[in-house]
């Protein structure tokens, strides 16, 4: 038996639920399919969500005592590390506490809470359901999906796909191409239990406040990779990942890499003695703007990771998913208002994303992923040279500062080369200008 809805959403992550809240609130008969046992059971991310986008749909949600917020992030640190040390730059401010700017969460709790908000405004969320195929009419317009359930065909005037980076569903349907290994990163994440007081003490925060670390350098076995460390209420989330193509070419296993990561002098004091509560792996869409598929078509839209949306420089993905989900929902509401689900009308969604920070940032940093992938010195010789420079200048050993400067310049010439360094600086500027 076929069921008919106004809107089908595939995937109950941040993008899908944001779209569902907007659509259901406007009165659209909305159904969300989620393959997991519950929203968040199969979803993985670094560990933070961005308040601004959620507040557009649920104002002052952080005051809701049921919201499963772990910590409010008031301290953000950028780190450039080699195998034995790290150069840190950070900024701590009370202004990010009230109202909060970023909060750490656990997806299993957060996604269920967020999905409940969609249910409260009328969205139907169906879990334990795999969407196996896309249904089309004789003109090629998407008119619904086929699920793995016995009465599996579900029809709708409009469908929003938010089913993740790989999306074999859309590859089979010819809506987007299969992702290439060099355009994604494989990341592993471990959650380590320390206790609330111990987390607060080790990271030097106020109760309820937290810290994020974004780490670039040689820790990902000198592959194109980045690592993170985020504080939760009682636990610490650590993660490290690298370009999938380089993973395939190397003999390093994710387990070996994260075990080595935990022994680094920067990381070990924060996690030592803790109990591992969770170990997961996930893909990150790091190919950038040039790898994005077309995000709309006749009867459908794409949002979040499915659209290859990820800001590799700032490690932002969740807010891009939240924003595009919201804008896809707004476009759906407008499409029903004018009774037009055509590709031409749904270009409105594309226009909304281009006018927002989403596409502006994706375009601005379109070359950053290529910069990292094509310049392996960023993860090998450069971290070593920077570490040597810092250690030379900080060591009080009887040498004059002028002598130290000469040693630093000589070391950079030997390990990196001044021309190569200037060339990298030029390419780096072009990648983010």
XYZ file of N, CA and C in Angstrom, residues 227-347:
363
model
N 43.343 16.660 13.881
C 42.797 16.010 15.069
C 42.102 17.036 15.952
N 41.256 16.515 16.853
C 40.483 17.386 17.743
C 40.492 16.834 19.160
N 40.200 17.706 20.109
C 39.928 17.300 21.486
C 38.884 18.263 22.031
N 37.732 17.722 22.456
C 36.636 18.536 22.964
C 36.244 18.047 24.354
N 35.872 18.972 25.217
C 35.429 18.606 26.559
C 33.915 18.448 26.605
N 33.462 17.384 27.256
C 32.058 17.183 27.589
C 31.907 17.296 29.100
N 30.726 17.051 29.605
C 30.495 17.227 31.039
C 31.389 16.295 31.856
N 31.366 15.002 31.564
C 32.148 14.030 32.326
C 33.234 13.368 31.491
N 33.222 13.619 30.186
C 34.133 12.922 29.277
C 34.908 13.896 28.405
N 35.908 13.356 27.722
C 36.675 14.107 26.735
C 36.572 13.358 25.413
N 36.245 14.061 24.355
C 36.198 13.467 23.022
C 37.495 13.798 22.300
N 38.191 12.771 21.846
C 39.381 12.990 21.024
C 39.164 12.322 19.676
N 39.673 12.937 18.644
C 39.505 12.369 17.312
C 40.667 12.723 16.423
N 40.945 11.840 15.478
C 42.022 12.094 14.526
C 41.648 11.443 13.205
N 41.925 12.143 12.130
C 41.560 11.607 10.821
C 42.533 12.045 9.757
N 42.423 11.384 8.618
C 43.307 11.700 7.500
C 42.585 11.406 6.196
N 43.132 11.935 5.120
C 42.567 11.727 3.800
C 42.447 10.230 3.506
N 41.295 9.814 3.005
C 41.037 8.394 2.794
C 42.000 7.776 1.781
N 42.346 8.518 0.745
C 43.296 8.001 -0.242
C 44.627 7.688 0.424
N 45.069 8.564 1.312
C 46.338 8.339 1.990
C 46.235 7.207 3.011
N 45.064 7.055 3.631
C 44.839 5.902 4.498
C 45.038 4.618 3.692
N 44.446 4.578 2.509
C 44.504 3.379 1.677
C 45.943 3.055 1.258
N 46.750 4.101 1.060
C 48.132 3.902 0.619
C 49.079 3.583 1.769
N 48.659 3.876 2.983
C 49.539 3.648 4.140
C 49.235 2.294 4.776
N 50.098 1.898 5.699
C 49.895 0.654 6.437
C 49.445 0.928 7.869
N 49.091 2.168 8.131
C 48.680 2.563 9.478
C 47.209 2.216 9.688
N 46.873 1.704 10.865
C 45.472 1.436 11.187
C 44.921 2.565 12.047
N 43.620 2.814 11.991
C 43.034 3.848 12.848
C 43.310 3.619 14.326
N 43.298 2.351 14.756
C 43.554 2.048 16.166
C 44.965 2.478 16.576
N 45.930 2.152 15.716
C 47.312 2.524 16.018
C 47.463 4.044 16.104
N 46.795 4.736 15.171
C 46.951 6.182 15.114
C 46.384 6.862 16.363
N 45.184 6.441 16.774
C 44.581 7.117 17.926
C 45.290 6.722 19.222
N 45.835 5.493 19.285
C 46.622 5.114 20.463
C 47.891 5.960 20.569
N 48.546 6.183 19.442
C 49.729 7.040 19.421
C 49.359 8.479 19.780
N 48.218 8.920 19.284
C 47.729 10.274 19.557
C 47.556 10.499 21.059
N 47.022 9.495 21.761
C 46.778 9.635 23.194
C 48.077 9.718 24.005
N 49.192 9.294 23.409
C 50.477 9.341 24.094
C 51.245 10.635 23.818
N 50.710 11.504 22.953
C 51.402 12.750 22.641
C 51.496 13.625 23.892
N 52.607 14.342 24.086
C 52.783 15.168 25.300
C 51.687 16.201 25.520
N 51.050 16.669 24.442
C 49.947 17.620 24.607
C 48.693 16.921 25.111
N 48.410 15.738 24.600
C 47.143 15.056 24.849
C 47.167 14.219 26.135
N 48.263 13.535 26.377
C 48.330 12.547 27.470
C 47.914 13.109 28.830
N 48.379 14.290 29.242
C 47.977 14.785 30.570
C 46.476 15.003 30.709
N 45.783 15.223 29.599
C 44.345 15.482 29.663
C 43.517 14.203 29.737
N 44.015 13.091 29.196
C 43.193 11.880 29.091
C 43.735 10.699 29.894
N 44.939 10.815 30.426
C 45.571 9.705 31.115
C 44.718 9.226 32.286
N 44.564 7.907 32.383
C 43.803 7.324 33.475
C 42.315 7.256 33.224
N 41.856 7.811 32.122
C 40.432 7.781 31.799
C 39.996 6.434 31.246
N 38.683 6.226 31.223
C 38.102 4.972 30.739
C 37.415 5.200 29.397
N 37.805 4.431 28.390
C 37.187 4.567 27.068
C 35.735 4.101 27.120
N 34.812 4.995 26.740
C 33.379 4.679 26.749
C 32.828 4.445 25.350
N 33.507 4.987 24.339
C 32.980 4.866 22.975
C 34.125 4.973 21.987
N 34.038 4.196 20.922
C 35.014 4.276 19.828
C 34.229 4.184 18.530
N 34.340 5.206 17.685
C 33.574 5.240 16.442
C 34.448 5.787 15.315
N 34.000 5.571 14.098
C 34.683 6.108 12.926
C 33.640 6.727 11.999
N 34.053 7.739 11.249
C 33.128 8.348 10.301
C 33.898 9.034 9.184
N 33.158 9.381 8.140
C 33.724 10.066 6.987
C 33.425 11.557 7.062
N 34.376 12.364 6.596
C 34.190 13.812 6.490
C 34.326 14.226 5.027
N 33.410 15.030 4.508
C 33.494 15.478 3.110
C 34.463 16.647 2.963
N 35.707 16.357 2.647
C 36.735 17.391 2.637
C 37.126 17.863 1.239
N 36.409 17.435 0.224
C 36.777 17.813 -1.141
C 36.559 19.275 -1.464
N 35.672 19.933 -0.702
C 35.439 21.358 -0.905
C 34.409 21.677 -1.971
N 34.332 22.937 -2.273
C 33.306 23.473 -3.176
C 33.295 22.785 -4.538
N 34.459 22.478 -5.064
C 34.547 21.916 -6.404
C 34.048 20.484 -6.496
N 33.833 19.820 -5.370
C 33.335 18.444 -5.393
C 31.846 18.367 -5.076
N 31.207 19.507 -4.864
C 29.793 19.510 -4.510
C 28.920 19.090 -5.694
N 27.901 18.264 -5.443
C 26.933 17.948 -6.496
C 25.925 19.088 -6.622
N 25.112 19.032 -7.646
C 24.002 19.977 -7.754
C 23.038 19.688 -6.610
N 22.643 20.720 -5.872
C 21.902 20.491 -4.630
C 20.382 20.546 -4.794
N 19.898 20.633 -6.015
C 18.449 20.610 -6.241
C 18.168 20.021 -7.618
N 16.946 19.559 -7.779
C 16.535 18.999 -9.063
C 15.019 18.925 -9.101
N 14.477 18.214 -10.050
C 13.031 18.138 -10.233
C 12.402 17.282 -9.135
N 11.880 17.967 -8.103
C 11.201 17.267 -7.019
C 12.074 16.930 -5.829
N 13.311 17.424 -5.793
C 14.189 17.051 -4.673
C 15.228 18.132 -4.378
N 15.785 18.046 -3.160
C 16.909 18.880 -2.727
C 17.877 18.018 -1.917
N 19.138 18.471 -1.803
C 20.169 17.811 -1.002
C 20.654 18.793 0.061
N 20.910 18.285 1.260
C 21.393 19.159 2.336
C 22.436 18.445 3.187
N 23.265 19.232 3.883
C 24.251 18.694 4.806
C 25.382 17.952 4.133
N 25.885 16.911 4.781
C 27.018 16.146 4.270
C 26.740 15.554 2.895
N 25.485 15.257 2.616
C 25.111 14.718 1.304
C 25.534 15.665 0.197
N 25.594 16.946 0.493
C 26.009 17.963 -0.476
C 27.505 18.233 -0.422
N 28.247 17.409 0.347
C 29.695 17.583 0.508
C 30.029 18.918 1.168
N 29.201 19.315 2.111
C 29.389 20.595 2.788
C 30.250 20.416 4.039
N 31.437 21.001 4.001
C 32.333 20.968 5.161
C 33.391 22.035 4.966
N 33.571 22.861 5.988
C 34.597 23.890 5.976
C 35.841 23.315 6.627
N 36.780 22.843 5.796
C 37.937 22.113 6.303
C 38.857 22.973 7.151
N 38.936 24.262 6.884
C 39.823 25.128 7.648
C 39.305 25.340 9.060
N 38.026 25.652 9.187
C 37.447 25.948 10.493
C 36.798 24.730 11.132
N 36.876 23.569 10.481
C 36.297 22.330 10.988
C 34.814 22.484 11.271
N 34.117 23.167 10.398
C 32.682 23.377 10.553
C 31.923 22.489 9.568
N 30.991 21.737 10.091
C 30.144 20.909 9.250
C 28.720 20.897 9.757
N 28.581 20.808 11.082
C 27.247 20.727 11.665
C 26.414 21.970 11.375
N 27.045 23.140 11.493
C 26.271 24.364 11.236
C 25.890 24.501 9.765
N 26.729 23.974 8.863
C 26.371 23.997 7.446
C 25.181 23.076 7.192
N 25.163 21.950 7.899
C 24.023 21.032 7.785
C 22.753 21.671 8.335
N 22.866 22.297 9.509
C 21.704 22.949 10.115
C 21.163 24.049 9.210
N 22.070 24.842 8.661
C 21.653 25.969 7.822
C 21.006 25.493 6.527
N 21.631 24.544 5.839
C 21.058 24.081 4.569
C 19.769 23.307 4.796
N 19.676 22.570 5.911
C 18.418 21.905 6.229
C 17.299 22.912 6.425
N 17.610 23.965 7.176
C 16.600 25.018 7.381
C 16.184 25.658 6.062
N 17.171 25.979 5.210
C 16.847 26.637 3.945
C 16.103 25.705 2.992
N 16.420 24.413 3.036
C 15.665 23.448 2.231
C 14.224 23.378 2.719
N 14.045 23.419 4.053
C 12.692 23.436 4.599
C 11.924 24.681 4.193
N 12.586 25.819 4.225
C 11.934 27.070 3.816
C 11.552 27.027 2.336
N 12.413 26.441 1.518
C 12.110 26.319 0.092
C 10.924 25.390 -0.116
N 10.859 24.310 0.657
C 9.728 23.388 0.555
C 8.417 24.092 0.886
N 8.423 24.901 1.938
C 7.216 25.641 2.324
C 6.790 26.570 1.193
N 7.740 27.271 0.595
C 7.427 28.175 -0.516
C 6.919 27.405 -1.726
N 7.509 26.225 -1.984
C 7.081 25.413 -3.127
C 5.625 24.990 -2.979
N 5.212 24.655 -1.774
C 3.815 24.270 -1.559
C 2.893 25.478 -1.616
N 3.385 26.607 -1.171
C 2.575 27.818 -1.242
C 2.203 28.144 -2.680
N 3.159 27.946 -3.598
C 2.922 28.249 -5.013
C 2.639 26.998 -5.843
N 2.532 25.854 -5.153
C 2.234 24.582 -5.807
C 3.166 24.328 -6.987
N 4.467 24.476 -6.729
C 5.455 24.325 -7.798
C 6.693 23.623 -7.229
N 6.867 22.355 -7.558
C 8.015 21.572 -7.093
C 9.015 21.327 -8.216
N 8.930 22.147 -9.240
C 9.792 21.968 -10.402
C 11.239 22.332 -10.075
N 12.135 21.869 -10.908
C 13.546 22.201 -10.742
C 13.762 23.706 -10.820
N 13.022 24.347 -11.692
C 13.169 25.798 -11.861
C 12.817 26.534 -10.573
N 11.722 26.116 -9.910
C 11.338 26.788 -8.678
C 12.316 26.469 -7.547
N 12.771 25.226 -7.488
C 13.649 24.820 -6.391
C 15.033 25.444 -6.480
N 15.299 26.152 -7.553
C 16.542 26.929 -7.637
C 16.585 27.972 -6.525
